């Protein structure tokens, strides 16, 4: 009702109207106070809001429903003073109901002024319970603060874009990630301008979000300071009042470290693959927890297995070990796993796909967890079959060399002993012994350079007689088949030929300028094949059989027979010395005769 109409009413009518008005406002606590702040009226709304009845409240000071802390701060008296001085005092604070329960209310205190004399006669206080609104607002503030905290603490770059793609909001994590020092430098900027691909992929993601879908992509964008970073992005619509997309939410996660780690992992895997392909070692990775074994390609290329033939288990691997080695290897490897060591190695025989066994050297390294429990074992299996075979062959050679050296030393001892005993003087003995040892050395050189097992007779003949043929090769006429001699037969024959040639130079066909020697050997084709060698001298001085036979003659006639069971005859014919040697081929030679002749 307008104030001027209220003024036209009679006093009694006005009081009744006000009373009716006060009583009908049950949502409001309407209270009148005297000048001292004592309650003079208390409507039904006050009873409902504050809990005291009118009878209980009348005459009480207004501090009745103020909290103890406000009472201590003299808040009721200050409120009266403000209303008196300024015509109104408004506030929002906690108040107390009759039962002690607190509630939040907004209130207004106004002075009651006599219109006739303009004197304050009392005060009117109006309170309204705003607890629910206060709690709702507080909940909203807390929710907003929580959301703000979540946004600020997130390491993701969270942005709100308008439908054209301009940046309206970016969270603190995004500002840090994009190295933004002044937020105004990013607000209003087109999001697509940040991407290295001119924003093509980003625009497609926004188009999907504007259509109500979700746009996703990964791309490279630079921060405002120019640092390149990779981002995993998701763009979704933010619905407006009409339910249609009104804005866009873009969440970008920095995946630079992940991309670098993935690139490094790819490089490592590629390097590992190249290494495993470049080596002949069979590399294995044994997951001890799952009992799963993974092999590289060498198991196929070096050992012949097809992938479908291989079971990726420890049992399959053990089953390929030679039965004689299996238990020993299994015990050893189980002991290494159960122990505290980190390395294991063993040598054993491993079955190839063809069925034959390769000798391998296997070595592995243990991977344990922090508590020392075994997790994996990684190793490499090297095929050492050729090396073992070479070691065995070398051992045979060493034994043969030792045996041969003993034989040579025995022969040297015998030659030296007989030469010194039968020589007329030390000078003669020295010269004879030196010549015989040279012949022996040439034969030994031939055996070493050609083979540890054999010497070819033609090569041996030319080597021993080389000094005598160098100046006049036509005086030594050599012809014969290819025959391989055992080491012992080669040494004996070398000494015999040396003695024959020495005697021919001193006394026989090679002592003048006209004589010559025929050296011919053949292989007979009888039931038992034999080598027949004939040394015959021609054109030299008349030869007579010596009365005393020295060590040279004895060496000629006995040297071969004692070694291989052959027969040597020495005749002193008028035309020259003739020496014939016959020996069974199976004891003399290491192989069958080869086609061809030697001249």
Coordinates of C-alpha atoms in Angstrom, one line a residue:
X1 CA 0.0 0.0 0.0
X2 CA 1.4 3.4 -0.9
X3 CA 2.7 5.4 2.1
X4 CA 0.4 8.4 1.4
X5 CA -2.7 6.1 1.5
X6 CA -1.5 4.6 4.8
X7 CA -1.2 8.1 6.2
X8 CA -4.9 8.9 5.3
X9 CA -6.1 6.1 7.5
X10 CA -7.2 6.8 11.0
X11 CA -4.7 6.0 13.7
X12 CA -6.8 3.0 14.8
X13 CA -7.1 1.8 11.3
X14 CA -3.4 2.1 10.7
X15 CA -2.5 0.2 13.8
X16 CA -4.8 -2.6 12.8
X17 CA -3.4 -2.7 9.3
X18 CA 0.2 -2.8 10.5
X19 CA -0.7 -5.5 13.0
X20 CA -2.3 -7.5 10.3
X21 CA 0.7 -7.0 8.1
X22 CA 3.2 -8.0 10.7
X23 CA 1.3 -11.2 11.7
X24 CA 0.9 -12.3 8.1
X25 CA 4.6 -12.2 7.3
X26 CA 5.5 -15.6 8.7
X27 CA 8.7 -15.9 6.7
X28 CA 10.2 -12.9 8.4
X29 CA 11.0 -12.2 12.0
X30 CA 9.6 -8.7 12.5
X31 CA 10.5 -7.2 15.8
X32 CA 10.1 -3.7 17.4
X33 CA 12.5 -2.4 20.0
X34 CA 12.5 0.5 22.3
X35 CA 15.3 3.1 22.4
X36 CA 17.3 0.8 24.8
X37 CA 17.1 -2.2 22.5
X38 CA 14.4 -4.1 24.4
X39 CA 11.9 -6.1 22.5
X40 CA 8.4 -4.4 22.4
X41 CA 6.7 -6.6 19.8
X42 CA 7.3 -10.1 18.4
X43 CA 5.3 -11.4 15.4
X44 CA 4.5 -15.0 14.6
X45 CA 7.3 -15.0 12.0
X46 CA 9.7 -14.2 14.8
X47 CA 8.4 -17.1 16.8
X48 CA 8.8 -19.4 13.8
X49 CA 12.3 -18.2 12.9
X50 CA 13.8 -17.7 16.4
X51 CA 11.8 -20.2 18.5
X52 CA 10.9 -17.9 21.4
X53 CA 7.2 -17.1 22.0
X54 CA 6.1 -13.5 22.2
X55 CA 5.7 -13.7 26.0
X56 CA 9.2 -15.1 26.3
X57 CA 10.7 -12.4 24.1
X58 CA 9.0 -9.2 25.2
X59 CA 11.2 -7.1 27.4
X60 CA 14.3 -9.0 26.5
X61 CA 17.3 -7.2 25.0
X62 CA 17.9 -7.7 21.3
X63 CA 21.1 -9.5 22.2
X64 CA 18.8 -12.5 23.0
X65 CA 19.3 -14.0 19.5
X66 CA 22.9 -12.8 18.8
X67 CA 25.8 -15.2 19.1
X68 CA 28.0 -15.1 22.2
X69 CA 30.9 -13.7 20.2
X70 CA 28.7 -11.0 18.7
X71 CA 27.5 -10.2 22.2
X72 CA 31.1 -9.9 23.4
X73 CA 31.8 -7.6 20.5
X74 CA 28.7 -5.5 21.4
X75 CA 27.3 -6.0 18.0
X76 CA 23.6 -5.3 19.1
X77 CA 24.5 -1.8 20.5
X78 CA 26.6 -1.0 17.4
X79 CA 23.7 -1.9 15.2
X80 CA 21.4 0.4 17.1
X81 CA 23.9 3.3 16.8
X82 CA 24.3 2.8 13.0
X83 CA 20.6 2.7 12.5
X84 CA 20.2 5.9 14.6
X85 CA 23.0 7.7 12.9
X86 CA 22.4 6.6 9.3
X87 CA 18.8 5.7 9.2
X88 CA 19.4 1.9 8.5
X89 CA 21.7 -0.9 9.6
X90 CA 21.9 -4.0 7.4
X91 CA 24.0 -7.1 7.9
X92 CA 24.3 -10.8 7.3
X93 CA 25.6 -12.9 10.2
X94 CA 25.0 -16.0 12.3
X95 CA 22.2 -15.8 14.8
X96 CA 21.0 -18.2 17.5
X97 CA 17.6 -19.9 18.0
X98 CA 16.1 -20.7 21.3
X99 CA 17.6 -24.2 21.3
X100 CA 21.1 -22.9 20.6
X101 CA 21.1 -23.8 16.9
X102 CA 22.8 -21.3 14.7
X103 CA 21.4 -20.0 11.5
X104 CA 22.4 -17.5 8.9
X105 CA 20.2 -14.5 8.4
X106 CA 20.2 -11.2 6.7
X107 CA 18.7 -8.4 8.7
X108 CA 17.7 -4.8 8.6
X109 CA 17.3 -2.4 11.5
X110 CA 15.4 0.9 11.0
X111 CA 14.5 3.7 13.4
X112 CA 10.7 4.3 14.0
X113 CA 10.2 8.1 13.7
X114 CA 7.2 10.1 15.0
X115 CA 5.9 12.0 12.0
X116 CA 4.7 14.9 14.0
X117 CA 7.8 15.8 15.9
X118 CA 10.4 13.8 13.9
X119 CA 11.6 12.0 17.1
X120 CA 12.9 8.4 17.1
X121 CA 10.5 6.4 19.3
X122 CA 12.0 3.0 18.8
X123 CA 13.4 0.6 16.1
X124 CA 12.1 -2.0 13.7
X125 CA 14.2 -5.1 13.0
X126 CA 13.4 -7.5 10.2
X127 CA 15.3 -10.9 10.0
X128 CA 15.0 -13.5 7.3
X129 CA 16.5 -17.0 7.5
X130 CA 19.0 -17.5 4.7
X131 CA 20.7 -20.6 6.0
X132 CA 19.8 -22.8 3.0
X133 CA 20.9 -20.2 0.5
X134 CA 24.1 -19.6 2.5
X135 CA 24.8 -23.3 2.5
X136 CA 24.0 -23.6 -1.2
X137 CA 26.2 -20.7 -2.0
X138 CA 29.0 -22.1 0.2
X139 CA 28.7 -25.4 -1.6
X140 CA 28.8 -23.7 -4.9
X141 CA 31.9 -21.7 -3.8
X142 CA 33.6 -24.9 -2.6
X143 CA 32.7 -26.7 -5.8
X144 CA 34.1 -23.8 -7.8
X145 CA 37.2 -23.7 -5.6
X146 CA 37.6 -27.4 -6.0
X147 CA 37.2 -27.3 -9.7
X148 CA 39.6 -24.4 -9.9
X149 CA 42.1 -26.3 -7.8
X150 CA 41.7 -29.4 -10.0
X151 CA 42.3 -27.3 -13.1
X152 CA 45.2 -25.5 -11.6
X153 CA 46.9 -28.6 -10.3
X154 CA 46.4 -30.6 -13.5
X155 CA 49.5 -30.8 -15.7
X156 CA 47.3 -31.0 -18.8
X157 CA 46.7 -27.9 -20.8
X158 CA 42.9 -27.3 -20.4
X159 CA 41.4 -24.7 -22.7
X160 CA 37.9 -23.3 -23.3
X161 CA 37.5 -22.1 -26.9
X162 CA 34.7 -20.3 -28.7
X163 CA 33.2 -22.0 -31.7
X164 CA 35.7 -20.2 -34.0
X165 CA 38.6 -21.6 -32.0
X166 CA 39.7 -18.5 -30.0
X167 CA 41.1 -19.2 -26.6
X168 CA 38.9 -17.9 -23.8
X169 CA 40.4 -19.7 -20.9
X170 CA 43.6 -21.7 -20.1
X171 CA 44.3 -23.3 -16.7
X172 CA 47.4 -22.8 -14.7
X173 CA 48.9 -26.1 -15.7
X174 CA 48.4 -25.1 -19.3
X175 CA 50.0 -21.7 -18.8
X176 CA 53.0 -23.5 -17.3
X177 CA 53.2 -26.1 -20.0
X178 CA 52.8 -23.5 -22.8
X179 CA 55.3 -21.2 -21.0
X180 CA 52.9 -18.3 -20.9
X181 CA 54.0 -15.5 -18.5
X182 CA 51.2 -13.1 -19.4
X183 CA 47.7 -14.6 -19.8
X184 CA 46.7 -11.8 -22.1
X185 CA 49.3 -13.1 -24.7
X186 CA 47.1 -16.2 -25.1
X187 CA 43.6 -15.0 -24.6
X188 CA 41.7 -14.4 -27.9
X189 CA 44.4 -16.1 -30.0
X190 CA 43.3 -18.7 -32.6
X191 CA 44.2 -22.1 -31.2
X192 CA 45.0 -23.4 -34.7
X193 CA 47.8 -20.9 -35.0
X194 CA 49.9 -22.8 -32.4
X195 CA 50.3 -26.0 -34.4
X196 CA 53.2 -26.8 -36.7
X197 CA 51.0 -28.3 -39.4
X198 CA 49.1 -24.9 -39.8
X199 CA 46.3 -26.2 -37.6
X200 CA 44.8 -28.6 -40.2
X201 CA 44.4 -31.5 -37.8
X202 CA 43.3 -29.2 -35.0
X203 CA 40.6 -27.7 -37.2
X204 CA 39.3 -31.2 -38.0
X205 CA 39.1 -32.0 -34.3
X206 CA 37.2 -28.8 -33.6
X207 CA 34.8 -29.5 -36.5
X208 CA 34.0 -32.9 -34.9
X209 CA 33.3 -31.2 -31.6
X210 CA 31.1 -28.6 -33.1
X211 CA 29.1 -31.5 -34.6
X212 CA 28.7 -33.0 -31.2
X213 CA 31.4 -35.6 -31.4
X214 CA 34.8 -35.9 -29.9
X215 CA 37.9 -34.9 -31.9
X216 CA 41.3 -36.6 -31.2
X217 CA 44.8 -36.2 -32.6
X218 CA 48.5 -36.0 -31.7
X219 CA 50.6 -33.2 -33.0
X220 CA 53.6 -30.9 -32.5
X221 CA 53.1 -27.4 -31.2
X222 CA 55.6 -24.8 -29.9
X223 CA 55.2 -23.0 -26.6
X224 CA 55.2 -19.2 -26.5
X225 CA 58.9 -19.4 -25.9
X226 CA 59.5 -21.6 -29.0
X227 CA 60.0 -24.9 -27.2
X228 CA 58.7 -27.7 -29.5
X229 CA 56.5 -30.2 -27.6
X230 CA 54.3 -33.1 -28.6
X231 CA 50.6 -33.1 -27.4
X232 CA 47.9 -35.7 -27.2
X233 CA 44.6 -33.7 -27.7
X234 CA 40.9 -34.3 -27.1
X235 CA 38.3 -31.8 -28.1
X236 CA 34.7 -32.0 -26.9
X237 CA 31.7 -29.7 -27.1
X238 CA 30.3 -27.6 -24.1
X239 CA 26.6 -27.5 -24.4
X240 CA 24.9 -24.1 -24.4
X241 CA 21.4 -23.2 -22.9
X242 CA 19.7 -24.7 -26.0
X243 CA 21.6 -27.9 -25.6
X244 CA 23.7 -27.3 -28.7
X245 CA 27.5 -26.8 -28.6
X246 CA 28.2 -23.3 -27.4
X247 CA 31.9 -23.6 -26.7
X248 CA 34.6 -26.2 -27.0
X249 CA 36.8 -27.9 -24.4
X250 CA 40.3 -28.8 -25.6
X251 CA 42.5 -30.9 -23.3
X252 CA 46.1 -31.3 -24.4
X253 CA 48.5 -33.7 -22.6
X254 CA 52.3 -33.2 -23.0
X255 CA 53.6 -36.5 -24.4
X256 CA 57.0 -35.2 -25.4
X257 CA 58.9 -37.5 -22.9
X258 CA 56.8 -40.4 -24.0
X259 CA 57.5 -39.8 -27.7
X260 CA 61.2 -39.5 -27.0
X261 CA 61.1 -42.7 -24.9
X262 CA 59.2 -44.5 -27.6
X263 CA 61.7 -43.3 -30.2
X264 CA 64.6 -44.4 -28.0
X265 CA 62.9 -47.8 -27.4
X266 CA 62.3 -48.3 -31.2
X267 CA 66.0 -47.5 -31.7
X268 CA 67.1 -49.9 -29.0
X269 CA 64.8 -52.6 -30.4
X270 CA 66.1 -52.0 -33.9
X271 CA 69.7 -52.1 -32.7
X272 CA 69.0 -55.3 -30.8
X273 CA 67.5 -56.8 -33.8
X274 CA 70.4 -55.9 -36.0
X275 CA 72.9 -57.2 -33.4
X276 CA 71.1 -60.5 -33.1
X277 CA 71.0 -60.9 -36.8
X278 CA 74.7 -60.0 -37.2
X279 CA 75.9 -62.6 -34.7
X280 CA 76.0 -66.4 -35.0
X281 CA 75.2 -66.6 -31.3
X282 CA 71.8 -68.1 -30.4
X283 CA 70.6 -65.4 -28.0
X284 CA 67.9 -66.5 -25.5
X285 CA 65.8 -64.7 -23.0
X286 CA 64.3 -66.9 -20.3
X287 CA 61.4 -65.6 -18.3
X288 CA 61.9 -67.6 -15.1
X289 CA 58.5 -66.6 -13.7
X290 CA 56.5 -67.8 -16.7
X291 CA 59.0 -70.3 -17.9
X292 CA 59.0 -68.8 -21.3
X293 CA 62.1 -68.8 -23.5
X294 CA 62.5 -66.4 -26.5
X295 CA 65.2 -67.1 -29.1
X296 CA 66.8 -64.9 -31.8
X297 CA 67.1 -65.9 -35.5
X298 CA 70.4 -67.7 -35.0
X299 CA 68.5 -70.7 -33.7
X300 CA 67.0 -71.0 -37.2
X301 CA 70.1 -70.0 -39.3
X302 CA 72.9 -71.7 -37.3
X303 CA 71.1 -74.7 -35.8
X304 CA 68.5 -75.3 -38.6
X305 CA 65.2 -75.1 -36.6
X306 CA 62.0 -73.8 -38.1
X307 CA 59.9 -71.6 -35.8
X308 CA 57.1 -74.1 -35.6
X309 CA 59.5 -76.7 -34.3
X310 CA 60.5 -74.7 -31.2
X311 CA 58.5 -74.7 -28.0
X312 CA 59.2 -71.5 -26.0
X313 CA 59.8 -73.3 -22.7
X314 CA 62.8 -74.3 -20.5
X315 CA 61.8 -78.0 -20.9
X316 CA 62.2 -77.8 -24.7
X317 CA 65.6 -76.2 -24.4
X318 CA 66.8 -78.9 -21.9
X319 CA 65.5 -81.7 -24.1
X320 CA 67.9 -80.6 -26.9
X321 CA 71.0 -81.1 -24.7
X322 CA 72.9 -84.4 -25.2
X323 CA 71.6 -87.0 -22.8
X324 CA 75.0 -87.5 -21.3
X325 CA 75.3 -83.7 -20.6
X326 CA 71.7 -82.9 -19.7
X327 CA 71.6 -83.6 -16.0
X328 CA 74.9 -82.0 -15.3
X329 CA 73.8 -78.8 -17.2
X330 CA 70.4 -78.7 -15.5
X331 CA 71.9 -79.1 -12.1
X332 CA 74.4 -76.4 -12.8
X333 CA 71.9 -73.9 -14.1
X334 CA 69.4 -74.6 -11.3
X335 CA 72.1 -74.0 -8.8
X336 CA 73.0 -70.6 -10.4
X337 CA 69.3 -69.6 -10.3
X338 CA 68.9 -70.6 -6.7
X339 CA 72.1 -68.9 -5.6
X340 CA 73.1 -65.3 -5.3
X341 CA 75.3 -65.1 -8.4
X342 CA 74.6 -63.1 -11.5
X343 CA 76.5 -65.1 -14.1
X344 CA 76.4 -68.7 -15.4
X345 CA 78.3 -70.5 -18.2
X346 CA 78.7 -74.1 -19.3
X347 CA 80.0 -76.1 -22.3
X348 CA 77.8 -79.0 -23.6
X349 CA 76.4 -80.6 -26.7
X350 CA 73.3 -79.2 -28.3
X351 CA 71.2 -81.1 -30.8
X352 CA 70.7 -79.4 -34.2
X353 CA 67.6 -79.8 -36.3
X354 CA 69.5 -82.3 -38.5
X355 CA 70.0 -84.5 -35.5
X356 CA 73.7 -84.1 -35.1
X357 CA 75.1 -82.4 -32.0
X358 CA 77.1 -79.2 -31.9
X359 CA 79.4 -78.4 -29.1
X360 CA 78.4 -75.0 -27.6
X361 CA 79.6 -72.6 -25.0
X362 CA 76.6 -71.2 -23.3
X363 CA 76.7 -68.2 -20.9
X364 CA 73.9 -66.3 -19.2
X365 CA 73.3 -63.3 -16.9
X366 CA 70.7 -63.2 -14.1
X367 CA 68.1 -60.5 -13.7
X368 CA 66.8 -60.3 -10.1
X369 CA 64.3 -58.0 -8.3
X370 CA 65.2 -55.7 -5.4
X371 CA 64.8 -58.6 -3.0
X372 CA 67.2 -60.8 -5.0
X373 CA 64.5 -63.1 -6.4
X374 CA 65.4 -64.4 -10.0
X375 CA 63.2 -62.9 -12.7
X376 CA 64.9 -63.5 -16.0
X377 CA 68.1 -65.0 -17.4
X378 CA 69.5 -63.7 -20.7
X379 CA 72.3 -65.3 -22.5
X380 CA 74.0 -66.4 -25.7
X381 CA 74.9 -69.9 -27.0
X382 CA 78.0 -70.0 -29.2
X383 CA 78.8 -72.9 -31.5
X384 CA 82.4 -74.0 -30.8
X385 CA 82.3 -77.2 -32.7
X386 CA 84.9 -76.1 -35.2
X387 CA 87.1 -74.8 -32.4
X388 CA 86.9 -78.0 -30.5
X389 CA 87.7 -80.0 -33.6
X390 CA 90.7 -77.8 -34.3
X391 CA 91.8 -78.2 -30.7
X392 CA 91.6 -82.0 -31.0
X393 CA 93.5 -81.9 -34.3
X394 CA 96.1 -79.7 -32.7
X395 CA 96.5 -82.1 -29.9
X396 CA 97.0 -84.9 -32.4
X397 CA 99.6 -82.8 -34.2
X398 CA 101.4 -82.1 -30.9
X399 CA 101.5 -85.8 -30.2
X400 CA 102.7 -86.6 -33.7
X401 CA 105.3 -83.8 -33.5
X402 CA 106.6 -85.1 -30.2
X403 CA 106.8 -88.6 -31.5
X404 CA 108.5 -87.5 -34.7
X405 CA 110.9 -85.3 -32.7
X406 CA 111.9 -88.3 -30.6
X407 CA 112.5 -90.3 -33.8
X408 CA 114.6 -87.6 -35.3
X409 CA 116.7 -87.2 -32.2
X410 CA 117.2 -90.9 -32.1
X411 CA 118.3 -90.9 -35.7
X412 CA 120.6 -87.9 -35.2
X413 CA 122.1 -89.6 -32.2
X414 CA 122.7 -92.8 -34.2
X415 CA 124.2 -90.8 -37.2
X416 CA 126.4 -88.8 -34.9
X417 CA 127.6 -91.8 -33.0
X418 CA 128.4 -94.0 -36.1
X419 CA 129.9 -91.1 -38.0
X420 CA 132.3 -90.1 -35.2
X421 CA 133.2 -93.8 -34.6
X422 CA 134.1 -94.6 -38.2
X423 CA 135.7 -91.4 -39.4
X424 CA 139.5 -91.3 -39.8
X425 CA 139.7 -87.7 -38.4
X426 CA 137.6 -85.1 -36.7
X427 CA 137.6 -82.9 -39.8
X428 CA 136.3 -85.7 -41.9
X429 CA 133.7 -86.6 -39.2
X430 CA 132.6 -83.0 -38.9
X431 CA 132.1 -82.7 -42.6
X432 CA 130.3 -86.0 -43.0
X433 CA 128.1 -85.4 -40.0
X434 CA 127.2 -81.9 -41.2
X435 CA 126.2 -83.1 -44.6
X436 CA 124.1 -86.0 -43.3
X437 CA 122.3 -83.6 -40.8
X438 CA 121.6 -81.2 -43.7
X439 CA 120.1 -84.0 -45.7
X440 CA 118.0 -85.0 -42.7
X441 CA 116.9 -81.4 -42.2
X442 CA 115.8 -81.0 -45.8
X443 CA 113.6 -84.1 -45.5
X444 CA 112.2 -82.8 -42.2
X445 CA 111.5 -79.4 -43.8
X446 CA 109.6 -81.1 -46.6
X447 CA 107.5 -83.0 -44.2
X448 CA 106.7 -79.9 -42.2
X449 CA 105.9 -77.7 -45.1
X450 CA 103.8 -80.2 -47.1
X451 CA 102.0 -82.1 -44.5
X452 CA 102.5 -83.6 -41.1
X453 CA 101.4 -87.0 -42.4
X454 CA 103.2 -87.5 -45.7
X455 CA 105.9 -86.5 -48.3
X456 CA 105.8 -87.1 -52.1
X457 CA 108.9 -89.2 -53.2
X458 CA 109.7 -87.0 -56.3
X459 CA 109.7 -83.8 -54.2
X460 CA 111.9 -85.5 -51.6
X461 CA 114.4 -86.7 -54.3
X462 CA 114.8 -83.3 -55.9
X463 CA 115.2 -81.7 -52.4
X464 CA 117.9 -84.0 -51.3
X465 CA 119.8 -84.0 -54.6
X466 CA 119.3 -80.3 -55.4
X467 CA 122.9 -79.3 -54.7
X468 CA 124.2 -81.9 -57.1
X469 CA 121.8 -81.1 -59.9
X470 CA 122.1 -77.3 -59.7
X471 CA 125.1 -76.9 -62.0
X472 CA 124.8 -80.1 -64.2
X473 CA 121.2 -81.3 -64.1
X474 CA 121.7 -83.8 -67.0
X475 CA 124.1 -85.8 -64.9
X476 CA 121.3 -86.8 -62.5
X477 CA 118.6 -88.4 -64.5
X478 CA 115.5 -88.9 -62.4
X479 CA 112.2 -90.5 -63.3
X480 CA 109.4 -92.3 -61.4
X481 CA 105.8 -92.4 -60.4
X482 CA 104.2 -90.3 -57.7
X483 CA 104.3 -92.1 -54.4
X484 CA 103.5 -90.7 -51.0
X485 CA 105.8 -91.7 -48.2
X486 CA 105.3 -92.0 -44.5
X487 CA 107.5 -89.6 -42.4
X488 CA 109.8 -92.4 -41.2
X489 CA 110.3 -93.8 -44.8
X490 CA 110.9 -90.3 -46.1
X491 CA 113.7 -89.6 -43.5
X492 CA 115.3 -93.0 -44.2
X493 CA 115.2 -92.6 -48.0
X494 CA 116.6 -89.0 -47.7
X495 CA 119.6 -90.3 -45.8
X496 CA 120.2 -93.2 -48.3
X497 CA 120.1 -90.9 -51.3
X498 CA 122.4 -88.4 -49.6
X499 CA 125.0 -91.2 -48.9
X500 CA 124.7 -92.5 -52.5
X501 CA 125.2 -89.0 -53.9
X502 CA 128.1 -88.2 -51.6
X503 CA 129.9 -91.4 -52.6
X504 CA 129.2 -90.8 -56.3
X505 CA 130.8 -87.3 -56.0
X506 CA 133.8 -88.6 -54.1
X507 CA 134.5 -91.9 -55.8
X508 CA 131.9 -92.7 -58.5
X509 CA 130.1 -91.4 -61.6
X510 CA 129.9 -87.8 -60.4
X511 CA 133.7 -87.6 -59.5
X512 CA 134.7 -86.9 -63.2
X513 CA 133.2 -84.9 -66.0
X514 CA 131.7 -87.7 -68.0
X515 CA 129.7 -89.8 -65.6
X516 CA 126.0 -89.7 -64.8
X517 CA 123.5 -91.3 -62.5
X518 CA 120.1 -92.9 -63.4
X519 CA 117.5 -92.8 -60.5
X520 CA 114.4 -94.6 -61.5
X521 CA 111.6 -96.0 -59.4
X522 CA 108.4 -97.9 -60.3
X523 CA 105.4 -99.4 -58.5
X524 CA 105.0 -103.1 -59.2
X525 CA 101.5 -104.4 -59.9
X526 CA 102.0 -107.8 -58.2
X527 CA 99.7 -109.4 -55.6
X528 CA 101.4 -107.2 -53.0
X529 CA 102.3 -103.8 -54.6
X530 CA 105.9 -102.8 -54.0
X531 CA 108.1 -99.8 -54.7
X532 CA 111.2 -100.6 -56.7
X533 CA 113.8 -97.9 -56.8
X534 CA 117.1 -98.3 -58.7
X535 CA 120.2 -96.0 -58.4
X536 CA 122.8 -96.8 -61.1
X537 CA 126.0 -95.0 -61.9
X538 CA 127.5 -94.8 -65.4
X539 CA 130.7 -93.4 -67.0
X540 CA 132.7 -93.0 -63.8
X541 CA 135.9 -94.6 -62.7
X542 CA 136.1 -98.3 -62.4
X543 CA 134.5 -99.3 -59.1
X544 CA 135.8 -102.0 -56.8
X545 CA 134.1 -103.2 -53.7
X546 CA 135.8 -101.7 -50.7
X547 CA 137.4 -104.0 -48.2
X548 CA 136.2 -102.0 -45.3
X549 CA 132.6 -100.8 -45.2
X550 CA 132.0 -97.6 -43.2
X551 CA 128.9 -96.1 -41.6
X552 CA 127.7 -94.7 -45.0
X553 CA 127.4 -98.2 -46.5
X554 CA 125.7 -99.6 -43.5
X555 CA 123.3 -96.7 -43.5
X556 CA 122.4 -97.4 -47.2
X557 CA 121.8 -101.1 -46.7
X558 CA 120.0 -101.0 -43.4
X559 CA 118.4 -97.6 -43.1
X560 CA 115.1 -98.4 -44.9
X561 CA 114.8 -102.0 -44.0
X562 CA 114.7 -101.3 -40.3
X563 CA 112.0 -98.7 -40.7
X564 CA 109.4 -100.1 -43.1
X565 CA 110.5 -103.7 -43.7
X566 CA 112.0 -103.0 -47.2
X567 CA 115.2 -104.6 -48.8
X568 CA 118.2 -102.7 -50.0
X569 CA 121.0 -104.2 -52.1
X570 CA 124.3 -102.4 -53.0
X571 CA 126.5 -103.8 -55.8
X572 CA 129.8 -102.5 -57.1
X573 CA 129.7 -103.3 -60.8
X574 CA 132.6 -102.3 -63.1
X575 CA 130.3 -99.7 -64.8
X576 CA 129.4 -98.1 -61.5
X577 CA 127.6 -98.6 -58.2
X578 CA 124.1 -100.0 -58.4
X579 CA 121.7 -99.7 -55.5
X580 CA 118.2 -101.2 -55.6
X581 CA 115.5 -100.7 -53.0
X582 CA 112.3 -102.6 -52.8
X583 CA 109.6 -102.1 -50.1
X584 CA 106.0 -103.1 -49.7
X585 CA 103.8 -100.1 -50.7
X586 CA 101.3 -100.5 -47.9
X587 CA 104.0 -100.0 -45.3
X588 CA 106.0 -97.5 -47.2
X589 CA 103.3 -95.2 -48.6
X590 CA 100.4 -93.4 -47.0
X591 CA 98.3 -93.4 -50.1
X592 CA 98.0 -95.1 -53.4
X593 CA 100.3 -94.1 -56.3
X594 CA 99.2 -91.1 -58.3
X595 CA 99.2 -91.0 -62.0
X596 CA 102.1 -89.3 -63.7
X597 CA 105.9 -89.4 -63.5
X598 CA 108.7 -87.3 -62.1
X599 CA 111.7 -86.2 -64.2

